[in-house]
Coordinates of C-alpha atoms in Angstrom, one line a residue:
X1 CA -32.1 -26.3 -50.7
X2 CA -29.1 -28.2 -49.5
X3 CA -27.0 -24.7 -51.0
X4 CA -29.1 -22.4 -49.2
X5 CA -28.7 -24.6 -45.8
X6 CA -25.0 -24.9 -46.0
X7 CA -25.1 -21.0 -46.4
X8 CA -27.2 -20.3 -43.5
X9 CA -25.2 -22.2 -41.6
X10 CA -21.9 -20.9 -42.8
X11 CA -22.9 -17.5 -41.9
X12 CA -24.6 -18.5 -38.3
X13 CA -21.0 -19.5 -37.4
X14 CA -19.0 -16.8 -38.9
X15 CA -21.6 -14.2 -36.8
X16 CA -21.2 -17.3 -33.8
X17 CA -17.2 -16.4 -34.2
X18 CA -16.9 -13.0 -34.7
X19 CA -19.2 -12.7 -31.9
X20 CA -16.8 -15.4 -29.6
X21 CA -13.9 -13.3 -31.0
X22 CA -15.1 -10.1 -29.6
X23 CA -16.2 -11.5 -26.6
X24 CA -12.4 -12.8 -25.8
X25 CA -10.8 -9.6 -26.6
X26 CA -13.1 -7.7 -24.3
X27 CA -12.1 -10.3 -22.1
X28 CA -8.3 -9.9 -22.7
X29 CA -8.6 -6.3 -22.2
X30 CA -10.6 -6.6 -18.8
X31 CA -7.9 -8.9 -17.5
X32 CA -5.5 -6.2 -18.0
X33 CA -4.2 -4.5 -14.7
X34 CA -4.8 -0.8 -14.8
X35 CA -1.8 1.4 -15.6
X36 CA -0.9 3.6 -12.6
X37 CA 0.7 7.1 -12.5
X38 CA 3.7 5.9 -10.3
X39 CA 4.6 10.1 -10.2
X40 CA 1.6 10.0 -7.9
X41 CA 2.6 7.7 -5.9
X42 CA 5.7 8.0 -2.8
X43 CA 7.3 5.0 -3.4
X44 CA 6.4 2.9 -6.7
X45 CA 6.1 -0.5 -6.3
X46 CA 8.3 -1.0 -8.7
X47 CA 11.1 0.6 -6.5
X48 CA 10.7 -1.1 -3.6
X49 CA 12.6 -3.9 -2.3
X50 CA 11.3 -7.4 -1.1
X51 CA 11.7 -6.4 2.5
X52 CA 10.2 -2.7 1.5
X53 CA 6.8 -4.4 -0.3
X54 CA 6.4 -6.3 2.9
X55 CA 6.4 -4.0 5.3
X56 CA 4.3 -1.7 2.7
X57 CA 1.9 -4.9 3.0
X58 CA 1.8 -4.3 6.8
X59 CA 2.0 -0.5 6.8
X60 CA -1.7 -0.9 5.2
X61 CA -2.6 -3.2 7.1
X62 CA -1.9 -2.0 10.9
X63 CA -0.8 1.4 10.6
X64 CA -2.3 3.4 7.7
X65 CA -5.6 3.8 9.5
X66 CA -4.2 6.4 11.5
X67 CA -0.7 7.8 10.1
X68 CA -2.7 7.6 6.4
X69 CA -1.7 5.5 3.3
X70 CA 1.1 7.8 2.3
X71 CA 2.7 8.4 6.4
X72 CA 1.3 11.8 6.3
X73 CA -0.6 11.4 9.8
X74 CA -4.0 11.7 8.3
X75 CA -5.4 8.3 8.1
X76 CA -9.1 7.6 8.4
X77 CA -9.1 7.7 12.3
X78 CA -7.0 10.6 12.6
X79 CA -9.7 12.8 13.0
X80 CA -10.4 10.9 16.5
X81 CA -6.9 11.2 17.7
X82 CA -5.2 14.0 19.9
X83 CA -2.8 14.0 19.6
X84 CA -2.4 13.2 15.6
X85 CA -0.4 10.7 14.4
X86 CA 3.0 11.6 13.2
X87 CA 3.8 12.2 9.9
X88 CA 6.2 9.7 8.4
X89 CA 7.1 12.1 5.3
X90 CA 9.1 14.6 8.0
X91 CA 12.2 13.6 6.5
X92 CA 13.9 15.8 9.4
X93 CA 12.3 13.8 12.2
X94 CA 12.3 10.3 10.7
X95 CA 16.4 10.6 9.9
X96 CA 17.1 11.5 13.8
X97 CA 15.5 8.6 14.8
X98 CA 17.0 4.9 15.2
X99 CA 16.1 2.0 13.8
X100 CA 16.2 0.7 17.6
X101 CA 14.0 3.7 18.4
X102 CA 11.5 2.5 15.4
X103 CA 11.1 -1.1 17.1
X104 CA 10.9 0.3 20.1
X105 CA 8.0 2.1 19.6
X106 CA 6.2 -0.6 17.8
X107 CA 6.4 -3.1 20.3
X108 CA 6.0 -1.1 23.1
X109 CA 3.6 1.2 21.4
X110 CA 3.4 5.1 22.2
X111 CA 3.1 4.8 26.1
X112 CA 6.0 2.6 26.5
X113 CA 8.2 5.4 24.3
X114 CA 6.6 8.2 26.4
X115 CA 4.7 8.8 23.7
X116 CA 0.8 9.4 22.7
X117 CA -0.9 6.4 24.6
X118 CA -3.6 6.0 21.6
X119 CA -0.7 4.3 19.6
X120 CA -0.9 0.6 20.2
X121 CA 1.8 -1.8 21.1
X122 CA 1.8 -3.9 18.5
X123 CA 4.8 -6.2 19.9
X124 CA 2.6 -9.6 20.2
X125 CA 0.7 -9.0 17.0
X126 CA 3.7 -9.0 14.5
X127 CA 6.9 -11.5 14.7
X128 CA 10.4 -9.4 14.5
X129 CA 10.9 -10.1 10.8
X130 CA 7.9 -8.2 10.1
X131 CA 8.5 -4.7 12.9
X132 CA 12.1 -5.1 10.7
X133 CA 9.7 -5.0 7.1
X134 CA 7.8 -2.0 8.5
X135 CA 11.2 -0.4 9.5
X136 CA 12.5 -0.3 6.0
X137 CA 9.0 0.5 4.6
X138 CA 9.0 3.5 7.0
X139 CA 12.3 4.8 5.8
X140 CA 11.4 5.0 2.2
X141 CA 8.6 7.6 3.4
X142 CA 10.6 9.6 5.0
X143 CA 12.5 9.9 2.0
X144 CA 9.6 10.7 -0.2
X145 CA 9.2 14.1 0.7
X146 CA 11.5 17.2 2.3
X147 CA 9.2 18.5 4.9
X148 CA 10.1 21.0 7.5
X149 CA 10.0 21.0 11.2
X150 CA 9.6 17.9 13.1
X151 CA 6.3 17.1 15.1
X152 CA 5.6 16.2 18.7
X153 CA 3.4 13.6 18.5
X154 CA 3.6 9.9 17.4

């Protein structure tokens, strides 16, 4: 009897850790972060400097809901806007224009540029660290693409 209990009991805990061993691979694999395409993507994490991945941060943030997560103009509330927002990928358009142009526009937002008045000034919403963050963020879209003619609307 005592045989057949030590049996039972052996193979209640080898099913106890096979079943615990299972468990923590499924667990190991969950924990894993999905692998992304970074040819999809127009600028790769990877790529991006410190000062780059910030402003990327604050890109999503403030700006993406209109000018769309890539810069292309087509963010979720572009469809509300006229004019539409401009498209960051115009590598034409974004090269003519200054970084002091850039901050300009940020802080002063599209009417203080003469530009759409639907873009906000967003001048006492980030410090001048971050406008400089979103600066260099900005340039890498422009570089991401070779689009044509520049637009005229913010």
């Amino acid at each position: 009897m005592r045989v057949l209990s030590s049996a039972i009991l052996s193979l209640f805990l080898l099913s106890c850790a096979k079943d615990n061993n299972d468990a923590s691979q499924y667990q190991r694999q969950e924990a894993q972060p999905p692998v992304r395409d970074a040819s999809h993507e127009s600028a790769s994490v990877r790529e991006l400097t410190y000062e780059q991945r910030q402003g990327k941060y604050l890109y999503m943030r403030y700006c993406a809901v209109c000018h769309g997560e890539e810069g292309k103009g087509d963010g979720f509330n572009a469809f509300n806007l006229d004019p539409k927002p401009r498209d960051f990928t115009d590598s034409t358009y974004m090269k003519a224009l200054s970084d002091l142009r850039l901050t300009e526009t940020i802080i002063e937002g599209g009417r203080g540029v003469n530009k759409s008045a639907l873009m906000p000034s967003w001048g006492a919403t980030l410090s001048k660290d971050e406008i400089q963050y979103l600066i260099h963020y900005l340039r890498t879209l422009g570089t991401a693409s070779q689009s044509g003619m520049p637009q005229e609307n913010d």
